[in-house]
JSON list of C-alpha atoms in Angstrom, two decimals:
[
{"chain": "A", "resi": 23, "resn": "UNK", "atom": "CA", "xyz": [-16.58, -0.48, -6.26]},
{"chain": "A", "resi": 24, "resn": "UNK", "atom": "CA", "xyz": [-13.33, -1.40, -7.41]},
{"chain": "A", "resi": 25, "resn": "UNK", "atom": "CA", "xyz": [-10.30, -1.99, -4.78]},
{"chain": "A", "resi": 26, "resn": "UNK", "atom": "CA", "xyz": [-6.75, -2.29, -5.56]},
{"chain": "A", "resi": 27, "resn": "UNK", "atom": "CA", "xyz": [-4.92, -3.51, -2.37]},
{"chain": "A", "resi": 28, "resn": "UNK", "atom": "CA", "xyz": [-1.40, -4.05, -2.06]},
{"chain": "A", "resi": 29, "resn": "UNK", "atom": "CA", "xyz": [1.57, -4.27, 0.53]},
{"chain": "A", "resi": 30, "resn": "UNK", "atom": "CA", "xyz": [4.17, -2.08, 0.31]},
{"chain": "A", "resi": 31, "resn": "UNK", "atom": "CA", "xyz": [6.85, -5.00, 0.62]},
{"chain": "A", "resi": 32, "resn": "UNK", "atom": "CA", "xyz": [8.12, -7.81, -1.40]},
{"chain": "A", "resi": 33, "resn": "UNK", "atom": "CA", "xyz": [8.33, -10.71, 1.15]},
{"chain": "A", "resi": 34, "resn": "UNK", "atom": "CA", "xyz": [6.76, -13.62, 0.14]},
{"chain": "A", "resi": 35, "resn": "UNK", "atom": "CA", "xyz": [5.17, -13.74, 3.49]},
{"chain": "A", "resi": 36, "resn": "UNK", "atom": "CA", "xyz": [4.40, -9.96, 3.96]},
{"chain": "A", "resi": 37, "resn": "UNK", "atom": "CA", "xyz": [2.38, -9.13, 7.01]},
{"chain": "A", "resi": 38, "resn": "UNK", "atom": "CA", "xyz": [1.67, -5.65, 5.19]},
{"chain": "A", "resi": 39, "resn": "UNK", "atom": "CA", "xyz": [-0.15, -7.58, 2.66]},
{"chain": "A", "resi": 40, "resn": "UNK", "atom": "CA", "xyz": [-2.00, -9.47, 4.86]},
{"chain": "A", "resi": 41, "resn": "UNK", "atom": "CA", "xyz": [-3.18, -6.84, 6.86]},
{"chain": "A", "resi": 42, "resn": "UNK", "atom": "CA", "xyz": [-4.07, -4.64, 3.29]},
{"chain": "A", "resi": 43, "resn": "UNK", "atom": "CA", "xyz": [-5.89, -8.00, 2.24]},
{"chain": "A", "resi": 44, "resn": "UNK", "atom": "CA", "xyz": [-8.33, -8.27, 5.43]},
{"chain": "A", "resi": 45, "resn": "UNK", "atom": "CA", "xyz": [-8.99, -4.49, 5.44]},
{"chain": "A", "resi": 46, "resn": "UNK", "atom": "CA", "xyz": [-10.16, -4.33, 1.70]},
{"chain": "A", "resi": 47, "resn": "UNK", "atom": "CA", "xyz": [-12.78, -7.00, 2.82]},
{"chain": "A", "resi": 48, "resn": "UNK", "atom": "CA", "xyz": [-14.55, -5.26, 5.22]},
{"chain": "A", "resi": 49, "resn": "UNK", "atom": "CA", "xyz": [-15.91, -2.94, 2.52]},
{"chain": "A", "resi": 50, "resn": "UNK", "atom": "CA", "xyz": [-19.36, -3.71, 1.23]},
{"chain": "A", "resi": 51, "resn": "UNK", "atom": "CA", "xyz": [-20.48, -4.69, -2.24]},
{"chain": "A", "resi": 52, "resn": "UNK", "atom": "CA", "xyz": [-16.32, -4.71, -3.56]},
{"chain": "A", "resi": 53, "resn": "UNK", "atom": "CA", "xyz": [-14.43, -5.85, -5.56]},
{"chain": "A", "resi": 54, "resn": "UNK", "atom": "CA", "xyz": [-11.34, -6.67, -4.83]},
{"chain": "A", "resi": 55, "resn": "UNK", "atom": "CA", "xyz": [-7.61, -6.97, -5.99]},
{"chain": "A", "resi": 56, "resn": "UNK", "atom": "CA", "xyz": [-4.49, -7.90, -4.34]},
{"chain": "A", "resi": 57, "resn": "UNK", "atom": "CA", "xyz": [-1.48, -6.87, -6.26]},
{"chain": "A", "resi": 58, "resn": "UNK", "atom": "CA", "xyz": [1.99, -8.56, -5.30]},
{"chain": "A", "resi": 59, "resn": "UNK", "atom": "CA", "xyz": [4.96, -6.39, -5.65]},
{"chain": "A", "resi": 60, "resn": "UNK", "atom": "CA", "xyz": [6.81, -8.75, -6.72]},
{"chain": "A", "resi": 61, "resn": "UNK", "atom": "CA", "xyz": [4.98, -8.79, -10.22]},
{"chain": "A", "resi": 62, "resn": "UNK", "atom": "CA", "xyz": [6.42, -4.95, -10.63]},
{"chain": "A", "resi": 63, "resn": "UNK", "atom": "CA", "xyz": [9.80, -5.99, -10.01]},
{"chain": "A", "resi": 64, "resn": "UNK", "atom": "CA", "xyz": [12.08, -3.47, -11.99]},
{"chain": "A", "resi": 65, "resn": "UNK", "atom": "CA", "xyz": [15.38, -3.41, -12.10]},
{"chain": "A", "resi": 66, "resn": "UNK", "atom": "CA", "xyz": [16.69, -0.44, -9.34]},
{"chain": "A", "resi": 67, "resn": "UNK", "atom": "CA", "xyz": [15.89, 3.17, -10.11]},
{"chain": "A", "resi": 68, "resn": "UNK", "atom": "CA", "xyz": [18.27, 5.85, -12.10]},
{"chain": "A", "resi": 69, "resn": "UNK", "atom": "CA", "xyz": [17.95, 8.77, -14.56]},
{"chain": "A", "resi": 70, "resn": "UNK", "atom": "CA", "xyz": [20.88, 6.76, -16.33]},
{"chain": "A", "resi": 71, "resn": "UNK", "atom": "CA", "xyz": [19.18, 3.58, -16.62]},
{"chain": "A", "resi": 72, "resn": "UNK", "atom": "CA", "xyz": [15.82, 5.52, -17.46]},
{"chain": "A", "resi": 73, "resn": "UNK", "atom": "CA", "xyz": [17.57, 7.18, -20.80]},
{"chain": "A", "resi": 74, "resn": "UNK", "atom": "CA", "xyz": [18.37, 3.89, -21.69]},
{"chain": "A", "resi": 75, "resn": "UNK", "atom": "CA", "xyz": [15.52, 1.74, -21.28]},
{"chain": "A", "resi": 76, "resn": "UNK", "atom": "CA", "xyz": [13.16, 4.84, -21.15]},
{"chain": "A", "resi": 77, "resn": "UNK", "atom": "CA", "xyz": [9.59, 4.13, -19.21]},
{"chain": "A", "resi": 78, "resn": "UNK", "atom": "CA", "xyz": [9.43, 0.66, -17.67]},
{"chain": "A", "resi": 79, "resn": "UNK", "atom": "CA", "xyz": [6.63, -1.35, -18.88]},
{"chain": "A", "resi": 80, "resn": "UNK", "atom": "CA", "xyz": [5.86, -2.35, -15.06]},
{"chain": "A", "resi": 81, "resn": "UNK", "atom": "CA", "xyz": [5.72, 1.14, -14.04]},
{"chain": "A", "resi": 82, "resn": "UNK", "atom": "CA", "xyz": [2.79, 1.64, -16.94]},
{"chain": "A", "resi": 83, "resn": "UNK", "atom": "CA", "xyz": [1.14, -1.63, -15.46]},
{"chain": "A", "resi": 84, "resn": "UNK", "atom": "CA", "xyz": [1.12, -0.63, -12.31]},
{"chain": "A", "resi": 85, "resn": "UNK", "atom": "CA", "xyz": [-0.33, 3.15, -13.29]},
{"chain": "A", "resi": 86, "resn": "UNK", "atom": "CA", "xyz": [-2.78, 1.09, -15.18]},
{"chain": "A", "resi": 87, "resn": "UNK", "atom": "CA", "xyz": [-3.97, -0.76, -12.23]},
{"chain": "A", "resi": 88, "resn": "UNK", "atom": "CA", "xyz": [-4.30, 2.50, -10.13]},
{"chain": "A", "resi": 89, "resn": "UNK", "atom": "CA", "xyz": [-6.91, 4.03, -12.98]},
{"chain": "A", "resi": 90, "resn": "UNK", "atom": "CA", "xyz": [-9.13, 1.19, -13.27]},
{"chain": "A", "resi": 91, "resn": "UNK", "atom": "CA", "xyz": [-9.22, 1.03, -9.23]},
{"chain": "A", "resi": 92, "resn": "UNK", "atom": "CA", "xyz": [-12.01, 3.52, -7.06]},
{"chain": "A", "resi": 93, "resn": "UNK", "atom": "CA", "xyz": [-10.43, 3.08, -3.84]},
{"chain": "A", "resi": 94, "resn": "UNK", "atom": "CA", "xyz": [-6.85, 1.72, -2.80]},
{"chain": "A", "resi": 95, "resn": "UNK", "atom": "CA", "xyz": [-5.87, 0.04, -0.03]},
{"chain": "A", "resi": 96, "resn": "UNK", "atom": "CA", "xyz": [-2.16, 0.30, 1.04]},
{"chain": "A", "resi": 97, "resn": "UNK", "atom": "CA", "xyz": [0.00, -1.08, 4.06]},
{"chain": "A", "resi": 98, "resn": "UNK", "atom": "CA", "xyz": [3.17, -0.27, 4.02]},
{"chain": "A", "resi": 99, "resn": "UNK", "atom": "CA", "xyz": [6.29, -2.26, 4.95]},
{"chain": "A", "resi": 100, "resn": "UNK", "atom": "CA", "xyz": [8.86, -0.33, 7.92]},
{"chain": "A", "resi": 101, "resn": "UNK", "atom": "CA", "xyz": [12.60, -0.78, 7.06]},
{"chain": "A", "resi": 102, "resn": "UNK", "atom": "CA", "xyz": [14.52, 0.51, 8.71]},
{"chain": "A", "resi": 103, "resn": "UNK", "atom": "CA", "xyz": [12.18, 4.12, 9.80]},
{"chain": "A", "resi": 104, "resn": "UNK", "atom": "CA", "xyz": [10.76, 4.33, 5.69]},
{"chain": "A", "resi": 105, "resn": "UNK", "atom": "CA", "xyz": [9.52, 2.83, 3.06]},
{"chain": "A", "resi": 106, "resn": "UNK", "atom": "CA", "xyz": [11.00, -0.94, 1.65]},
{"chain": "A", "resi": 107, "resn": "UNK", "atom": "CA", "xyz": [13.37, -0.68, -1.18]},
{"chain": "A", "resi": 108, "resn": "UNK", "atom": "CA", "xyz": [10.39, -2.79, -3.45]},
{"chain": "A", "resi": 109, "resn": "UNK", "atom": "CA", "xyz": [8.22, -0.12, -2.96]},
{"chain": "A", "resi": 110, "resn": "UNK", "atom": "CA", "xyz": [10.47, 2.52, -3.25]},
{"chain": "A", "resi": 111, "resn": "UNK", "atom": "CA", "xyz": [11.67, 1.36, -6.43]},
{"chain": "A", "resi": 112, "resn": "UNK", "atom": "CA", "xyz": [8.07, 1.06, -7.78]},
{"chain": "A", "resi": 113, "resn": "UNK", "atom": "CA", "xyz": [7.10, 4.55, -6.38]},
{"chain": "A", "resi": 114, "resn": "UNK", "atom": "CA", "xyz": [10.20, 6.04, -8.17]},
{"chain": "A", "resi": 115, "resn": "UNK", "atom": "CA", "xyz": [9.74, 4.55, -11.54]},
{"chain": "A", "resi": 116, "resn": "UNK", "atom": "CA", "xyz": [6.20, 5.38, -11.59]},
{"chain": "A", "resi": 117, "resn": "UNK", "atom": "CA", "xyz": [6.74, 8.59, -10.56]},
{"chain": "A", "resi": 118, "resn": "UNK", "atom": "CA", "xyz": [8.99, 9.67, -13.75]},
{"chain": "A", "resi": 119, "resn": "UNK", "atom": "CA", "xyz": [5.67, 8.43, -15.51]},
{"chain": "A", "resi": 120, "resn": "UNK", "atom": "CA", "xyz": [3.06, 10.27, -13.59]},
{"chain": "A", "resi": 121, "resn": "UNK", "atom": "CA", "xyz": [3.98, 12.56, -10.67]},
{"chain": "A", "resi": 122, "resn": "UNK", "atom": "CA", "xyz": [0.11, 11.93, -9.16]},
{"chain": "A", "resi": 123, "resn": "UNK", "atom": "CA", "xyz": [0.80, 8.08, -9.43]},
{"chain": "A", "resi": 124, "resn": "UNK", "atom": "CA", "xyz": [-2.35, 7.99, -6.76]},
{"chain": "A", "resi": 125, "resn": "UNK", "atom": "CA", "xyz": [-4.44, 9.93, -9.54]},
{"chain": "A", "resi": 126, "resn": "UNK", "atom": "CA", "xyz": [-6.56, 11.58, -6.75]},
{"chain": "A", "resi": 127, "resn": "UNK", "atom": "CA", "xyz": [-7.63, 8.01, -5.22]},
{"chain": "A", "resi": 128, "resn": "UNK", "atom": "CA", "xyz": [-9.62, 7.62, -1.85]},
{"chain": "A", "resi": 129, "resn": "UNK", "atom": "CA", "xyz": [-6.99, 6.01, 0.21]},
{"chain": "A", "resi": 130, "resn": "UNK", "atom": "CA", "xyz": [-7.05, 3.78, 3.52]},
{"chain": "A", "resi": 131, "resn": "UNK", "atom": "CA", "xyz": [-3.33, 3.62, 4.39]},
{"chain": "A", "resi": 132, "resn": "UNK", "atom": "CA", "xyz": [-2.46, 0.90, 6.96]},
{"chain": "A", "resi": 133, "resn": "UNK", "atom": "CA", "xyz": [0.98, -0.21, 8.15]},
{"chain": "A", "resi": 134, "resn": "UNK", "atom": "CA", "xyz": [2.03, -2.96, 10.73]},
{"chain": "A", "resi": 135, "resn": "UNK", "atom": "CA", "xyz": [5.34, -4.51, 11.87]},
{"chain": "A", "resi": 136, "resn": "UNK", "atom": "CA", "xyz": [5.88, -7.25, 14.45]},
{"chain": "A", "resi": 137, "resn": "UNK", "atom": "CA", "xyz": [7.08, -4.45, 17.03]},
{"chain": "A", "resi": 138, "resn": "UNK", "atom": "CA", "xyz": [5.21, -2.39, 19.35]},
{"chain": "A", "resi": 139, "resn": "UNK", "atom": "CA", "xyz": [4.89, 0.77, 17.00]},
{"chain": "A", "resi": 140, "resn": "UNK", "atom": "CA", "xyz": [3.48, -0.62, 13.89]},
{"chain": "A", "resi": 141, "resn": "UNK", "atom": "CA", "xyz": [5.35, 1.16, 11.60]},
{"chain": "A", "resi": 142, "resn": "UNK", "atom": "CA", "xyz": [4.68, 4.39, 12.96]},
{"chain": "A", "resi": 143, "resn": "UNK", "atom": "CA", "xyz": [7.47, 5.57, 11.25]},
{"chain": "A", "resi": 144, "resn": "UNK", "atom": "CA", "xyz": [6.59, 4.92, 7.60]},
{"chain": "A", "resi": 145, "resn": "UNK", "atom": "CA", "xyz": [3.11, 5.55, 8.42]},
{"chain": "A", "resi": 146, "resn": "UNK", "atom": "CA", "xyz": [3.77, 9.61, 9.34]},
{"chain": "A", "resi": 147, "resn": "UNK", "atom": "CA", "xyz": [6.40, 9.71, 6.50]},
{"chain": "A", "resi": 148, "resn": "UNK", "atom": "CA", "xyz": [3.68, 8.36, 3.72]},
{"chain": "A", "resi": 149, "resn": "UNK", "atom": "CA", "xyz": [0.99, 10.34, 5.40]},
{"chain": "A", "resi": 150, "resn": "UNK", "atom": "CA", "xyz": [2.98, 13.67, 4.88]},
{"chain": "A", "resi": 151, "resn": "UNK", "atom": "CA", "xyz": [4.62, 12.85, 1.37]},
{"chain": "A", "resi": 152, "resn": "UNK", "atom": "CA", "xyz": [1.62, 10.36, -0.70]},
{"chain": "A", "resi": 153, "resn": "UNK", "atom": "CA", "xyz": [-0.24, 13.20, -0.80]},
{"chain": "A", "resi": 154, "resn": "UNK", "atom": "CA", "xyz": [1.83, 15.31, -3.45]},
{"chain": "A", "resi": 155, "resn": "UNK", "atom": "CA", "xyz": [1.60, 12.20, -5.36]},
{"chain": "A", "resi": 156, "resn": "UNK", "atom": "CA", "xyz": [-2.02, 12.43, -5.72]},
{"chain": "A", "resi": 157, "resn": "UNK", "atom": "CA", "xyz": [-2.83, 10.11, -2.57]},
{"chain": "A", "resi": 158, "resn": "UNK", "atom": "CA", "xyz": [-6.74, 11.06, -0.88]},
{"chain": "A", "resi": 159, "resn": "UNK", "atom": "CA", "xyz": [-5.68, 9.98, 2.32]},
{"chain": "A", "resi": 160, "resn": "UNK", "atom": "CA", "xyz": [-9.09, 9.03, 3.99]},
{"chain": "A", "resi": 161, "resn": "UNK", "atom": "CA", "xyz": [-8.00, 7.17, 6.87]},
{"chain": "A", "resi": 162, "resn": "UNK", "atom": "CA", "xyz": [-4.73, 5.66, 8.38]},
{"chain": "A", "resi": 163, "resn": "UNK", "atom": "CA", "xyz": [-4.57, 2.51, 10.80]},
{"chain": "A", "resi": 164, "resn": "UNK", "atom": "CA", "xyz": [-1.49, 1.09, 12.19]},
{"chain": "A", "resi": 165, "resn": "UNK", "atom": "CA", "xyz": [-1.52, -2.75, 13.93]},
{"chain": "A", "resi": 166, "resn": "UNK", "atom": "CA", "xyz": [1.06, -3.10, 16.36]},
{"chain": "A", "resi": 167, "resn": "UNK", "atom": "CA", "xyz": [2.70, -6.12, 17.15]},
{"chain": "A", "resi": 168, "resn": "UNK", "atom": "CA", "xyz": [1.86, -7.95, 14.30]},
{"chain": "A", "resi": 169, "resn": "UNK", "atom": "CA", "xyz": [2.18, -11.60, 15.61]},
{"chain": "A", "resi": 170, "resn": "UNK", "atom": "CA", "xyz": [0.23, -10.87, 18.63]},
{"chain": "A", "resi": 171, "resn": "UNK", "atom": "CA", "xyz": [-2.80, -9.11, 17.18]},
{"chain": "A", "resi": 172, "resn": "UNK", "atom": "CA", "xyz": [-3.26, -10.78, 13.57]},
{"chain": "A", "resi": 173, "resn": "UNK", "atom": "CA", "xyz": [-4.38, -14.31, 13.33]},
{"chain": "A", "resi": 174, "resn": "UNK", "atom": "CA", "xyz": [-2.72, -15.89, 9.88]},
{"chain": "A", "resi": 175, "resn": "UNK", "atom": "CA", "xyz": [-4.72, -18.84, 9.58]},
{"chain": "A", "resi": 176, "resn": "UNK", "atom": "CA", "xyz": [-8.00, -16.58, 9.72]},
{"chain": "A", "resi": 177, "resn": "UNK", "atom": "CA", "xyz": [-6.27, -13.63, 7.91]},
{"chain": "A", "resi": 178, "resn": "UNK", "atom": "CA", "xyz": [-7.96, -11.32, 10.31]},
{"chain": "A", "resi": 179, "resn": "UNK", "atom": "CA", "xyz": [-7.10, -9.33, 13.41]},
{"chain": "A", "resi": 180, "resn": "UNK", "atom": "CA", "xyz": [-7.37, -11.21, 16.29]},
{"chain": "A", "resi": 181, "resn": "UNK", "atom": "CA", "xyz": [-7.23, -8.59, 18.82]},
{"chain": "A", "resi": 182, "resn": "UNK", "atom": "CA", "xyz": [-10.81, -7.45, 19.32]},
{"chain": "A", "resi": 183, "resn": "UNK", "atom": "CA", "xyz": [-10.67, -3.67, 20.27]},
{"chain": "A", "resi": 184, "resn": "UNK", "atom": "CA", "xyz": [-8.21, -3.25, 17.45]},
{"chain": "A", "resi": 185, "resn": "UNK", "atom": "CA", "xyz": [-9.85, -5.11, 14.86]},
{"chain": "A", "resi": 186, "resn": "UNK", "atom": "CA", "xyz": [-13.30, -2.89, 16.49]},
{"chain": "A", "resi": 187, "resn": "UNK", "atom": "CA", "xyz": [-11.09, 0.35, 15.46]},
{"chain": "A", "resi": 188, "resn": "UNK", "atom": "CA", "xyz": [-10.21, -0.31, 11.63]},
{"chain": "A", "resi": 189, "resn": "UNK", "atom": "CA", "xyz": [-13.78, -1.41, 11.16]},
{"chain": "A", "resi": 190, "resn": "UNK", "atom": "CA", "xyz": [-15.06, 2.11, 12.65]},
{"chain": "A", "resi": 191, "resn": "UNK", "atom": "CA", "xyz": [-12.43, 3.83, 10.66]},
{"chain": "A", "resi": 192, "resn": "UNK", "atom": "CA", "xyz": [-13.50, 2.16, 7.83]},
{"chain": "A", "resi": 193, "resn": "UNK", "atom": "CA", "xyz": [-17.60, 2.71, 8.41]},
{"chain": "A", "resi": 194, "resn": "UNK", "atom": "CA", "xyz": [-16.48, 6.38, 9.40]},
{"chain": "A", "resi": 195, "resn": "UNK", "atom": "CA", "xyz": [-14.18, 7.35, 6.57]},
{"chain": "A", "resi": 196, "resn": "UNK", "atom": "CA", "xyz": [-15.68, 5.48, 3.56]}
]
C-alpha cells in the first residue's frame, strides 16, 4: 500500500506534518511518502493569473502524487478558524485542474495545534467540504495541545490514551 502524507502548512517546523508523519506509520506493510508543501509553492491563486500562465505545473505534480497514492494521510494546519494560505493555494490551483483533486482516496484526516482544541475548527470545515473534492473520509483525529501530547524527538504522541485512540481509529477504520 502506497501512502501519501502531508501537512496542510508550510512551516518549516510544522506540527501538522509531524503528526501526518507518525500516523502514516502505524499502518502495516506501507509505504510511505511525506510531501512538503513547500515543494508546491505557486505563486497565489487567480482566474487572471490562470489565463496567463494557464495550469501550474505544481498543481499537475501534486495531482500526480495523489493517483499513484492508495491511501492519504492529511493534517491540517488551523489559521486563524480554516485552512493555511499554503494549502489553500494548492487546493485552489489544483482544483481548476481536477475538481475531485482527492480522486475518491481513503482518507485519515488529522489536525493539531498547540491549543486546547486541536484545530477543531479546520477539522469540521475539511470534514464537511473535502468531500465534494473527492476526499473518502475514513476517519478524523484531532491532538490537542500539541506541545504537551507529541514528543518531537520521538516523533510520536506522547500522551498514552491519545496516542491509544488514533491507533484504534486507525485498526478500526482501515
Amino acid at each position: 500500500m502506497k501512502i501519501i502524507a502531508f501537512g496542510g502548512s508550510n512551516s518549516q517546523h510544522s506540527i501538522n506534518k509531524h503528526l501526518a508523519t507518525y500516523a502514516a506509520s502505524l499502518f502495516d506493510n506501507a509505504t510511505v511518502e511525506v510531501l512538503d508543501l513547500n515543494n508546491f509553492a505557486m505563486p497565489l491563486f487567480s482566474v487572471d493569473l490562470e489565463k496567463e500562465i494557464g495550469q501550474h505545473e505544481l498543481a499537475k505534480a501534486f495531482l500526480q502524487k495523489i493517483e499513484n497514492a492508495d491511501l492519504l494521510v492529511v493534517s491540517l494546519a488551523e489559521n486563524n478558524g480554516n485552512y493555511s494560505a499554503a494549502f489553500k493555494n494548492l487546493f485552489d490551483w489544483s482544483s481548476r485542474i481536477m475538481k475531485e483533486i482527492f480522486q475518491q482516496k481513503p482518507m485519515l484526516l488529522l489536525a493539531t495545534s498547540p491549543g486546547p482544541r486541536g484545530g477543531a475548527s479546520v477539522l469540521e470545515i475539511a470534514n464537511n467540504a473535502l468531500p465534494r473534492f473527492g476526499a473518502q473520509i475514513k476517519a478524523t483525529f484531532s491532538l490537542p495541545a500539541f506541545n504537551a501530547n507529541f514528543d518531537l524527538e520521538e516523533n510520536k504522541i506522547s500522551n498514552a490514551e491519545l496516542d491509544k485512540e488514533l491507533k484504534d481509529i486507525i485498526k478500526s477504520s482501515f
